[in-house]
XYZ file of C-alpha atoms in Angstrom:
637
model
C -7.503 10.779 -3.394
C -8.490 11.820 -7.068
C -11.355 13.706 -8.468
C -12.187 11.585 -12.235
C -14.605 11.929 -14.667
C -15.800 8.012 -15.111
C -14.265 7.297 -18.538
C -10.405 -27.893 -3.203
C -7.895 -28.221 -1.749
C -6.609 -29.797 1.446
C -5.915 -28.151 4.794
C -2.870 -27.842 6.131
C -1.737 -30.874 7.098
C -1.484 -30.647 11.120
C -4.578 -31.759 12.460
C -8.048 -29.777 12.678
C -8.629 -30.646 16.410
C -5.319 -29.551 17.279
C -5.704 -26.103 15.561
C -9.305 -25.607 16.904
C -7.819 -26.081 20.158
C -5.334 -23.581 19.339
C -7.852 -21.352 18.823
C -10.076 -21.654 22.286
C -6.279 -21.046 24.001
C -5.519 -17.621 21.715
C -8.643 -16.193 22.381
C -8.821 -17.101 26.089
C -5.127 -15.820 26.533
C -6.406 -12.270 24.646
C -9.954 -11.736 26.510
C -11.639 -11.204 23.096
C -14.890 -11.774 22.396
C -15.338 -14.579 20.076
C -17.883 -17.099 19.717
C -16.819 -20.610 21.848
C -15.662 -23.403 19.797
C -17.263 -27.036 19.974
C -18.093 -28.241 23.198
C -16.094 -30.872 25.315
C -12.611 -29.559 23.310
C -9.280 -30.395 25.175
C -6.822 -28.239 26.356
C -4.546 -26.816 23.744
C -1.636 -28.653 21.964
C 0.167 -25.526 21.968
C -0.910 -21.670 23.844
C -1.719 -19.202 21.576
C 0.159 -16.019 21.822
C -1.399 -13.078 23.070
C -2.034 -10.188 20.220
C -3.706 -8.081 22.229
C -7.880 -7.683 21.912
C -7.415 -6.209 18.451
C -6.670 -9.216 17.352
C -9.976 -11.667 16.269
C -8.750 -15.159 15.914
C -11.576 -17.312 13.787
C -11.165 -21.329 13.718
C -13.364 -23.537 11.397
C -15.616 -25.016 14.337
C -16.908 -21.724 14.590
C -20.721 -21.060 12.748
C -20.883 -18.692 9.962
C -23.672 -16.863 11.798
C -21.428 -16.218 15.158
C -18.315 -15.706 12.642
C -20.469 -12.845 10.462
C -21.505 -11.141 13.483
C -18.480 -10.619 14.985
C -16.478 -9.372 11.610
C -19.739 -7.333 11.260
C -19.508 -5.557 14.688
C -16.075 -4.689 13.506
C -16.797 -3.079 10.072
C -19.915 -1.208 11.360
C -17.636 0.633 13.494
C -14.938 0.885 11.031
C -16.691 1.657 7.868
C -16.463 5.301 8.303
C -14.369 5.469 10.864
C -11.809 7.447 8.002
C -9.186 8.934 10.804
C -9.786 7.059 14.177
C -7.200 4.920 15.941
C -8.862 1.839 16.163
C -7.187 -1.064 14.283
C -7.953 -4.387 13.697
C -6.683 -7.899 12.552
C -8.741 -10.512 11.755
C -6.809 -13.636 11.034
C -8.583 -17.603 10.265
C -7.114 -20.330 11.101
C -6.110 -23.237 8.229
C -9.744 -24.899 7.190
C -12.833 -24.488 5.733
C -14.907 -22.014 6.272
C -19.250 -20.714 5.105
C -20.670 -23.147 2.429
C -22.579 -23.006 -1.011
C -25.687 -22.952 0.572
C -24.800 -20.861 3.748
C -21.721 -18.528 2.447
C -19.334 -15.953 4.741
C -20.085 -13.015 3.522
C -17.692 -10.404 5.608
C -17.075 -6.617 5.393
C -14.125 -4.288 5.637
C -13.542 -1.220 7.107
C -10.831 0.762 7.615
C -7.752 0.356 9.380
C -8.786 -3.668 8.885
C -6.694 -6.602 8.091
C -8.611 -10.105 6.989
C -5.648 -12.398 6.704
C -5.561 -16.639 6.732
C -2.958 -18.478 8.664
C -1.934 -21.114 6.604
C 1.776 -21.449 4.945
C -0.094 -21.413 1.688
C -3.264 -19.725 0.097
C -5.368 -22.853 -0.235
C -4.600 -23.901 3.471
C -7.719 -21.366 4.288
C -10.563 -21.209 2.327
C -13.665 -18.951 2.198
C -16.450 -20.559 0.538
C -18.218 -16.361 0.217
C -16.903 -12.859 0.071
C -14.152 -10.389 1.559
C -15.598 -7.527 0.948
C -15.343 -3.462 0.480
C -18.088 -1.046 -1.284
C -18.282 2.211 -1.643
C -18.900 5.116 0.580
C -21.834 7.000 0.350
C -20.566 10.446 1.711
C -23.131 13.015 2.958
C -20.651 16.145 1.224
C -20.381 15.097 -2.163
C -21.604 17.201 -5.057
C -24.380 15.212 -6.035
C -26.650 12.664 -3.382
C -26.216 10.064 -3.054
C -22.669 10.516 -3.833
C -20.962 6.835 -3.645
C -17.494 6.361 -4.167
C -14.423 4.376 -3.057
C -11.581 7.171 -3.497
C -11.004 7.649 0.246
C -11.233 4.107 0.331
C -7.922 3.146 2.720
C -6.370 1.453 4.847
C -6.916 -2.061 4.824
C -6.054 -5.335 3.504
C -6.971 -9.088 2.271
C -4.166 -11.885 2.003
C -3.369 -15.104 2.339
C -6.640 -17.401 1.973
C -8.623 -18.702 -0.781
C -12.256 -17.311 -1.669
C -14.566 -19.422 -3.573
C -17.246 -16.884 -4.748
C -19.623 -20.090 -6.085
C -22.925 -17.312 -6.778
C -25.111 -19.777 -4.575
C -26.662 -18.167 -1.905
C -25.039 -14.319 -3.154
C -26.431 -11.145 -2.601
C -28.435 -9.874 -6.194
C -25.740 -7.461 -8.111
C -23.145 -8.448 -6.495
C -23.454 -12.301 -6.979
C -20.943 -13.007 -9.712
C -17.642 -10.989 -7.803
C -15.627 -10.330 -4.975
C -15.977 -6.605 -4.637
C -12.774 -4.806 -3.430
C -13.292 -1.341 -4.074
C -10.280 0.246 -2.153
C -7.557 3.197 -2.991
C -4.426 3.990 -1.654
C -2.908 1.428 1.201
C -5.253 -1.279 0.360
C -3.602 -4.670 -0.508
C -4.395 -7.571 -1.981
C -1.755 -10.253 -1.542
C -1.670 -14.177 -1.784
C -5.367 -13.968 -2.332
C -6.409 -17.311 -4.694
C -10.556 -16.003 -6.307
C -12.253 -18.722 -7.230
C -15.679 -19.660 -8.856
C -16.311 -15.603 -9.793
C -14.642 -12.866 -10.583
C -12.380 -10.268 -9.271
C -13.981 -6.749 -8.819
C -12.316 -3.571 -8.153
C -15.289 -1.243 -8.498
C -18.642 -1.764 -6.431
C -20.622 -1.389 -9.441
C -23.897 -2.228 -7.385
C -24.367 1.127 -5.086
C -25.573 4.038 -6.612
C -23.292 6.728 -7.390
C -20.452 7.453 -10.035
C -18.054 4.707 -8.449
C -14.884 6.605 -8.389
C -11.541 4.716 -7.677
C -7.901 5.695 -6.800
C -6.313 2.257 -6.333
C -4.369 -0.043 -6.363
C -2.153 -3.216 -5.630
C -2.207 -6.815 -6.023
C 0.630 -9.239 -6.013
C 1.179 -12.634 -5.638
C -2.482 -14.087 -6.497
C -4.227 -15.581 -8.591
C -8.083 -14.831 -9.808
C -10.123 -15.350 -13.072
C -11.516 -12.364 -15.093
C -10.806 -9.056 -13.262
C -12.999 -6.572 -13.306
C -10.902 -3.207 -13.699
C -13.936 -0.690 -13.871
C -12.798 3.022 -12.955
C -9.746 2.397 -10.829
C -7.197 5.423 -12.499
C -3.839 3.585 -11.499
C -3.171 -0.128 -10.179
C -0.130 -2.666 -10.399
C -0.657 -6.149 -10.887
C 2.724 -8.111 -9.986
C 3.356 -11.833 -9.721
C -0.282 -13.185 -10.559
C -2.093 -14.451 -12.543
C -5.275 -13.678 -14.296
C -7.362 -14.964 -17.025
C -8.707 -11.832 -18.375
C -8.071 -8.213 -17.342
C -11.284 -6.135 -18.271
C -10.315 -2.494 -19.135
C -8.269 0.713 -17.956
C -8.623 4.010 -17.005
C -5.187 5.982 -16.879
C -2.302 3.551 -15.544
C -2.470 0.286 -15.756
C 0.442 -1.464 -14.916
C 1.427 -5.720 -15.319
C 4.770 -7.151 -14.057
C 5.713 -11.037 -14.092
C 1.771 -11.370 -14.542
C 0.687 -14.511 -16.267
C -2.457 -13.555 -18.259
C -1.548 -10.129 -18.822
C -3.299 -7.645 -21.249
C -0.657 -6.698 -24.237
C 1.527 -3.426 -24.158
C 1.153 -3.122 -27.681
C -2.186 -0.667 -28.395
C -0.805 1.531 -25.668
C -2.360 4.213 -24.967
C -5.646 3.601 -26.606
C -5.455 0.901 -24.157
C -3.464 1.997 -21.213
C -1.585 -1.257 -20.060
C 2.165 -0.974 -19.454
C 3.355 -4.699 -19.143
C 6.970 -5.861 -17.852
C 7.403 -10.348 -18.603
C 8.719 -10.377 -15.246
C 9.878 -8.616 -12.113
C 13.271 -7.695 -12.090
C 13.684 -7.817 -8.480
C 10.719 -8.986 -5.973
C 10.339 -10.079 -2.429
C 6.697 -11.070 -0.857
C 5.810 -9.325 2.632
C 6.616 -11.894 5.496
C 3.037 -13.215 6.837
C 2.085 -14.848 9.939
C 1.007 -18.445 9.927
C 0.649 -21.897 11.821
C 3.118 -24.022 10.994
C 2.332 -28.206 10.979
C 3.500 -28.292 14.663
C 0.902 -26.055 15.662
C 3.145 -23.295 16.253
C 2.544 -19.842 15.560
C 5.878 -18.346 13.115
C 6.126 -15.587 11.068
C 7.266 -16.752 6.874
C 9.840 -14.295 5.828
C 9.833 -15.124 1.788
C 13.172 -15.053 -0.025
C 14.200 -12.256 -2.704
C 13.866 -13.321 -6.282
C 14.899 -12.075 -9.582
C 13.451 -11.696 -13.180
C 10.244 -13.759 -11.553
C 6.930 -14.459 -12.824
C 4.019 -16.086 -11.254
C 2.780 -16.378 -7.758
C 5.558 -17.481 -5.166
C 3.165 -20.333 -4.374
C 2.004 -21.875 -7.485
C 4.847 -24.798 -6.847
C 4.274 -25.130 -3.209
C 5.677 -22.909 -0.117
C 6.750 -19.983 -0.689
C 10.051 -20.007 -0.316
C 11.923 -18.511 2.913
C 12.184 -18.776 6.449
C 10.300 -19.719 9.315
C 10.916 -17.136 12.561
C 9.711 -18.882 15.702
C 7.361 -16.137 17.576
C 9.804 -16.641 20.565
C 12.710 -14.513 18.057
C 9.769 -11.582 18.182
C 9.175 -8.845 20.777
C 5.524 -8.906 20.618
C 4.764 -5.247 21.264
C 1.549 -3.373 22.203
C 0.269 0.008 21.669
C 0.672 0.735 25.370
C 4.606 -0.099 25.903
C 7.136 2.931 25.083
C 8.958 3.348 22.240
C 12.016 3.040 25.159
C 10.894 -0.572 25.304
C 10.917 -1.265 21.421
C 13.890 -0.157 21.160
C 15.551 -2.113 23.531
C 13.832 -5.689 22.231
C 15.696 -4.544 18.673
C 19.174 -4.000 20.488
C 18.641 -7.023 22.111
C 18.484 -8.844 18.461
C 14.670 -9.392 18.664
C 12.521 -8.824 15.462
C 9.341 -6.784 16.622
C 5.800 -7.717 15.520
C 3.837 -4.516 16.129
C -0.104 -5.973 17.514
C -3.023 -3.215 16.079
C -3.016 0.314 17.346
C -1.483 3.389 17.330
C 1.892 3.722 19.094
C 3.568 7.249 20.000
C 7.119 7.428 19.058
C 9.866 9.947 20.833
C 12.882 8.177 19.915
C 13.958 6.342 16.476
C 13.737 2.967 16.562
C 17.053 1.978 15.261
C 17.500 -1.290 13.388
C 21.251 -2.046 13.507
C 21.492 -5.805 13.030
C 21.196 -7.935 9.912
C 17.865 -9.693 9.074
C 15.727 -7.730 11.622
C 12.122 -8.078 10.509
C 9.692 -5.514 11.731
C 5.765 -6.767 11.000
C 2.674 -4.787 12.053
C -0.467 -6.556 12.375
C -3.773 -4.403 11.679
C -2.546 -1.176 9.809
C -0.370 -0.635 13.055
C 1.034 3.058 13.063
C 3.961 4.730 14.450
C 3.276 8.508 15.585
C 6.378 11.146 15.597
C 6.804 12.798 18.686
C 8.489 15.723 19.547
C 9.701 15.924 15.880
C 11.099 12.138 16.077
C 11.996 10.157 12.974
C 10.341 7.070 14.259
C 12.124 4.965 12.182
C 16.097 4.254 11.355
C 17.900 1.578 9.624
C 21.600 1.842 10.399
C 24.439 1.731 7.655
C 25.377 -1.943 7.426
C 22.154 -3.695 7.748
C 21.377 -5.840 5.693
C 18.266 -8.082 4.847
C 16.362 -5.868 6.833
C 12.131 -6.103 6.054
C 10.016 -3.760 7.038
C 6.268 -4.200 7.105
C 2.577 -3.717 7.416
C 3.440 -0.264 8.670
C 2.054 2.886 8.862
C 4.564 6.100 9.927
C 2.498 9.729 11.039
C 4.019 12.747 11.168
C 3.158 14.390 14.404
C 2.567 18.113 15.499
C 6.394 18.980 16.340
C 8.600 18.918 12.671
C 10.504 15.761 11.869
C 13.906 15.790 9.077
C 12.260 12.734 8.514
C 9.280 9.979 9.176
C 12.105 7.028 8.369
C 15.560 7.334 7.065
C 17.873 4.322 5.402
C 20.899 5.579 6.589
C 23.915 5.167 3.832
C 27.461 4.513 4.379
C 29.354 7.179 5.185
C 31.881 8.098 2.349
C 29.931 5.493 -0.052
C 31.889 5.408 -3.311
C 28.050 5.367 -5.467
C 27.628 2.912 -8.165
C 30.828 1.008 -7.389
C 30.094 -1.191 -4.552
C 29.144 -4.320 -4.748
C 25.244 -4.736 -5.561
C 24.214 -6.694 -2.086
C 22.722 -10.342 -3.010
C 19.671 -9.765 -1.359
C 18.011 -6.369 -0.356
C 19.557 -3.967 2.190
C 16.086 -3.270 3.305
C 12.564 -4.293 2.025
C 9.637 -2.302 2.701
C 6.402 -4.055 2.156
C 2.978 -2.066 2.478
C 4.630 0.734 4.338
C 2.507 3.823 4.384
C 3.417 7.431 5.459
C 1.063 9.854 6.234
C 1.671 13.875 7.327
C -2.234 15.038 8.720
C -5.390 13.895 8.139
C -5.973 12.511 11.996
C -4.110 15.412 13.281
C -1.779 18.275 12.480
C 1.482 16.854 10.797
C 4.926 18.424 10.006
C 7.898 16.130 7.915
C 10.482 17.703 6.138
C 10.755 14.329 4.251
C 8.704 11.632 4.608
C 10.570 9.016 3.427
C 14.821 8.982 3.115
C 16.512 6.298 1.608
C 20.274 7.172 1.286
C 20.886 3.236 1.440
C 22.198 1.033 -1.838
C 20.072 -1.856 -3.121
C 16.790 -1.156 -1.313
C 13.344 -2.438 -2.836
C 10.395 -0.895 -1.863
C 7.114 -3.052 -2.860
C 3.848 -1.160 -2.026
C 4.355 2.589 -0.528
C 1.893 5.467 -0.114
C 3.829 8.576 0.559
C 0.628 10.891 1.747
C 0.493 14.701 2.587
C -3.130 14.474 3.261
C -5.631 16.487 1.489
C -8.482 16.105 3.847
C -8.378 15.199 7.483
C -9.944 16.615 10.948
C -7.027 18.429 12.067
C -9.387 21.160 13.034
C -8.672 23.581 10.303
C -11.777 24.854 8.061
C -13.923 21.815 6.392
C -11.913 21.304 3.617
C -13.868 23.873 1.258
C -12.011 25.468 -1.982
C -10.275 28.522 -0.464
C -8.440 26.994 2.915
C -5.117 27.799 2.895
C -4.813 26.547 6.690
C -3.742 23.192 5.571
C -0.893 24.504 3.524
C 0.817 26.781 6.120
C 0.178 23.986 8.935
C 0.708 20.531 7.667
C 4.449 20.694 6.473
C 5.768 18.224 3.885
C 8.132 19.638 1.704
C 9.296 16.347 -0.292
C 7.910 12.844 0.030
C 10.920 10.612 -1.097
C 14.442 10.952 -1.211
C 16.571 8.658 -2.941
C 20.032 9.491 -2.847
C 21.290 5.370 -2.709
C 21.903 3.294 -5.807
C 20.370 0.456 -7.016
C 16.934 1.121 -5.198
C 14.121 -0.763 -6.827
C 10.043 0.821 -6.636
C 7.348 -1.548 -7.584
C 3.833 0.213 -6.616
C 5.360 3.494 -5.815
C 2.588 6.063 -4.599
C 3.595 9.847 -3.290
C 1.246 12.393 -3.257
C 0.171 16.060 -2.346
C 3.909 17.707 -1.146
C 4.618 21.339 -1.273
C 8.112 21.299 -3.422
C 9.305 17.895 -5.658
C 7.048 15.195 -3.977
C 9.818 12.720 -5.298
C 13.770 13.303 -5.629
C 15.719 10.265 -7.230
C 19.575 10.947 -7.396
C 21.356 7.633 -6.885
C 21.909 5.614 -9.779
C 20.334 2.472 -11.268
C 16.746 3.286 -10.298
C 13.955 1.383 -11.226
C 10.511 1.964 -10.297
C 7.280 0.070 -11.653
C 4.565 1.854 -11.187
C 4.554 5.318 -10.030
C 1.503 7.392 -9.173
C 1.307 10.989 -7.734
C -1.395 14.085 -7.433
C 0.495 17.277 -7.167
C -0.854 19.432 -3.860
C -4.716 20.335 -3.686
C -3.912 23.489 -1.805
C -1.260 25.968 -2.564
C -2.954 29.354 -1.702
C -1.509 31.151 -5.122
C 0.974 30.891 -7.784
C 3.444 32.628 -6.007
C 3.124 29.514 -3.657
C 3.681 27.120 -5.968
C 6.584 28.850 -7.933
C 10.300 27.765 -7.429
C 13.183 30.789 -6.625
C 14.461 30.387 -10.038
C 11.154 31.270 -11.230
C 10.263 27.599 -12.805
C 6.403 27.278 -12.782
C 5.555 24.594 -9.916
C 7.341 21.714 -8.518
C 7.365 18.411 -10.275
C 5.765 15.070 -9.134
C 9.354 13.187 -9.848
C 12.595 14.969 -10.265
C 15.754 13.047 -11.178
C 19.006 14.261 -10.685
C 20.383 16.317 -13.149
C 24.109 14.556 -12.715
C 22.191 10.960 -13.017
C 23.363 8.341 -15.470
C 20.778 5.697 -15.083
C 17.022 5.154 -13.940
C 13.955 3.626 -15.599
C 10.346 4.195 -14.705
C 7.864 2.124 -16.180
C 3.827 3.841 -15.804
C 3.899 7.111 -14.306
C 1.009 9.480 -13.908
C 1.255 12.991 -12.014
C -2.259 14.618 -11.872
C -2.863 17.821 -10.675
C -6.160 19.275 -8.677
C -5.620 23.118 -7.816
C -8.361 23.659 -6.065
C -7.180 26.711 -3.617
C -6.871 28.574 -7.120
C -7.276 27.019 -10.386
C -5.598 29.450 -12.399
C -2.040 27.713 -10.991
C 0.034 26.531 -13.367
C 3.034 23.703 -13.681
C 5.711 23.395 -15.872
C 5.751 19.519 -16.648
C 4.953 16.392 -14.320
C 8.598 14.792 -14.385
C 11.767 16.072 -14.750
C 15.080 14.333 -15.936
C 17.716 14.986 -17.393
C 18.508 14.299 -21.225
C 20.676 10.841 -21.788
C 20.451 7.959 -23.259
C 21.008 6.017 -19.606
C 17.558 7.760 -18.337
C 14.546 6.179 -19.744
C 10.519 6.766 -18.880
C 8.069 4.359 -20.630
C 4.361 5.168 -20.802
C 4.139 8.747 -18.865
C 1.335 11.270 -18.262
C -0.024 13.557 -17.082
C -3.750 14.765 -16.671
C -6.069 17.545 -14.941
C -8.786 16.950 -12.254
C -10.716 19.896 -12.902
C -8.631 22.353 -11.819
C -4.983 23.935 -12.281
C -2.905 23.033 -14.990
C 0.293 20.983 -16.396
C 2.212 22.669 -19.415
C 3.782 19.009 -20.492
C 4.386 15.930 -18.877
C 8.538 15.195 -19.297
C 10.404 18.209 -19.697
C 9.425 20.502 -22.349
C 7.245 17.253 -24.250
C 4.242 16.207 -23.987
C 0.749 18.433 -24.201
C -0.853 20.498 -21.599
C -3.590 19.406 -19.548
C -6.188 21.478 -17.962
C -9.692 22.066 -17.082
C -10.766 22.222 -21.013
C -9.440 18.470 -21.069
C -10.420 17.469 -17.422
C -9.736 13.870 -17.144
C -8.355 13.162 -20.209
C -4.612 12.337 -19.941
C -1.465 13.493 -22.101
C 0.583 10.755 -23.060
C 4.450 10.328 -23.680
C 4.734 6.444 -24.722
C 8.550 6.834 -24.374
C 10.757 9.508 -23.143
C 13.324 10.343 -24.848
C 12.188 9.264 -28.105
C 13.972 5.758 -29.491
């Protein structure tokens, strides 16, 4: 969370009765409450699985009025529902759903997932709105005090939304309004017939965002308006309205020019060097439930479905242990030694024993914002030395009350000989939308949050959180608490120690030494966003032994040869005691091999930065509050 000052197509080809039935069976076989689906309907081609009663499963019988009030019973109790347990998924079958005249107009909260089930965007359309606003908090400064920077947790993919302003809502008539932060995807989303909005520039208040991600979609004009930070990759876009901080474009077709950088603060890559789209679930022609798992590609650009399918493989559910938030971790890890992928259904599940992936091409999906919670100091999650094509996903890893080395460790190969293996074909591991998290719900303690000590590893989409806020029962989270520093223990966010590990949307955030270490060679990270820590009580706090000012919000290696990071911001927020001081934002060492493009730094009101890379770059602080100091290229060509 940051503290600114605001500078058609045809359905999928197996039949509609058949999937309606398909429907009626799912939501039988899961007791949830859903409206019935047209009268006199047969039995089902094929069962449903059962996801558990988190899961909402929407067909195109269905009216818009019984589909509305069901998503809307949902996001009333999720819209401020900021650290609960509840999850959700809310997944629509392949059709057509709302109209022109009568449009679906849905909301969503947190810990929310609106998804289509189609093999391709256009399979499921939504002639309306998927929808997030602001927050109208009761302890801002002023009242009302609307914003979306604690805006997570959530996510939209996978289905086509026809805005069409018929029948819209005033203000907000001419966009989609997505006005999330941290952990809040868009992906495989096609906008139609509006525009793309990523502030809620209709409720009162200064509109505040800390986002973002979007990747493999397409929209017209998007609407930028005060998000700081946000990566655009594999899309495509018409028009791209403005920029705050960080603005970051890779593969995008339609993106806005590198070139007047930083007046306007775009970095822009052609194409992706290495990319792989998060595995979805979907219906296949067959009526059969599968989960896509999309291939790697290189030096890409453009949606993955612009052609047709995306390519990859189909996993029958039958290859998945279908878990729920009630079975033991014993259990989960016994499905994965059997050889069975696991698809986690919504909820919170308590973790006292890693859950070791040791076999090649092991997919792990979580539906609804699922969450793994460390117990007993537990690193819930392992990937073995060996593994390979491994994809992790749609997962969210706690840190619980007893201290954990780590949250989830990519275990190397013992005796690894660096830079001269073999770079794998394909990733070791992928982590899509992966999220870590030490407090906010409850009292957290990770040494590291995330360890990857693995080769050739791509991570697409991470927040790496030591929260700032939470209800961990420690004193509202007023300027002076030091409980939250001496209680929730994170000392570094990521460790990268492997080689060849690509980043693309790489978010860490609020740790009490480096909140990012990269030693292994050949990194490359697109898009890189951090806040130093709100609260360390004093200087002496946040002062190394060698007596170096502060910690840095990415250190490489000083023995490191190679790494590029394209868009990095580190901002700092000392709000504990604003007279604490940092010696620079990144830290690298001095070679030709090491390269940062488009850097900065800049102050949120309080505390300060002496430079952004090294010993270049201008200090920030409260005299300049949200006014960034650039370094276009570091070192100097």
């Amino acid at each position: 969370m940051s503290r600114p000052r605001l500078s058609r197509r045809t359905p999928l080809r197996a039949t509609l009765a058949a999937l309606v039935l398909l429907a009626a069976g799912l939501a039988s076989a899961t007791g949830l409450a859903t409206p019935a689906v047209t009268a006199g309907a047969a039995p089902p081609v094929v069962a449903g699985p059962d996801l558990g009663q988190r899961v909402v499963v929407f067909d195109p019988s269905m009216s818009v009025a019984s589909i509305r009030q069901r998503a809307d019973q949902i996001w009333q109790q999720q819209v401020d529902a900021e650290m609960s347990s509840e999850r959700w998924s809310l997944l629509f079958l392949p059709g057509t759903y709302g109209t022109a005249a009568e449009p679906l107009q849905i909301k969503v909260g947190y810990y929310t997932e609106v998804a289509g089930l189609g093999a391709s965007p256009s399979d499921t359309v939504i002639n309306g709105k998927v929808e997030v606003y602001n927050r109208c908090l009761s302890d801002g400064p002023t009242q009302p005090y609307c914003v979306a920077l604690n805006n997570f947790w959530r996510s939209l993919s996978n289905l086509t939304i026809d805005v069409n302003g018929t029948g819209q809502d005033g203000c907000r008539a001419s966009a989609n309004f997505w006005a999330t932060s941290q952990a809040s995807s868009l992906r495989r989303v096609d906008i139609r017939g509006g525009n793309l909005s990523l502030m809620d520039y209709c409720t009162a208040g200064p509109q505040f965002a800390s986002g973002g991600y979007l990747a493999d979609s397409r929209a017209g004009t998007v609407i930028n308006g005060s998000q700081q930070q946000w990566l655009t990759r594999n899309s495509e876009v018409v028009e791209w309205s403005n920029g705050v901080w960080n603005q970051v474009f890779a593969g995008t077709i339609g993106a806005p020019s590198e070139a007047s950088f930083p007046t306007n603060p775009y970095t822009t890559l052609d194409r992706t060097p290495l990319s792989r789209e998060k595995p979805f679930l979907h219906v296949g022609d067959d009526g059969r439930w599968q989960v896509r798992v999309p291939d790697a590609r290189t030096e890409s650009r453009g949606t993955s479905w612009a052609g047709g399918t995306t390519a990859g493989r189909d996993l029958p559910l039958s290859s998945f242990h279908v878990a729920s938030p009630g079975q033991p971790a014993q259990v989960l890890r016994q499905a994965l030694d059997r050889g069975q992928n696991l698809l986690l259904t919504p909820g919170v599940y308590d973790v006292d024993r890693s859950l070791v992936v040791r076999r090649d091409h092991t997919v792990v999906l979580g539906l609804g914002q699922a969450t793994l919670t460390a117990v007993g100091g537990a690193t819930p999650v392992v990937v073995r030395p060996g593994a390979t094509d491994v994809v992790i996903a749609g997962v969210t890893v706690d840190a619980g009350t007893g201290l954990s080395q780590n949250l989830m460790h990519l275990q190397g190969q013992p005796g690894r000989s660096g830079d001269r293996r073999t770079p794998a074909a394909v990733p070791t591991t992928t982590l899509n939308d992966v999220y870590f998290r030490v407090g906010g719900p409850h009292i957290g303690k990770a040494d590291v949050s995330l360890r990857i000590d693995a080769d050739d590893v791509l991570i697409d989409h991470a927040w790496v959180w030591r929260a700032d806020h939470g209800i961990e029962g420690f004193t509202a989270g007023a300027v002076g608490d030091t409980d939250r520093w001496n209680t929730n223990i994170g000392r570094v966010g990521l460790i990268v120690t492997g080689d060849r590990v690509h980043a693309t949307g790489l978010f860490v955030e609020h740790y009490q030494q480096h909140n990012t270490i990269w030693t292994g060679e050949d990194g490359h990270v697109v898009l890189y966003q951090n806040e130093l820590p709100y609260d360390p009580p004093s200087q002496a706090d946040w002062t190394r032994p060698d007596g170096t000012l502060g910690w840095t919000g990415y250190k490489v290696g000083d023995d490191v040869l190679r790494h590029q990071l394209f868009g990095g911001g580190v901002y700092v927020f000392n709000r504990n005691d604003p007279s604490i001081t940092t010696a620079s934002g990144f830290e690298v060492p001095v070679r030709a091999g090491v390269r940062l493009h488009h850097v900065l730094t800049v102050n949120l009101d309080a505390g300060s930065i002496e430079h952004v890379v090294n010993d270049t770059g201008d200090r920030v602080d409260s005299t300049r509050s949200g006014q960034p100091s650039y370094v276009v290229d570091y070192p100097a060509p």
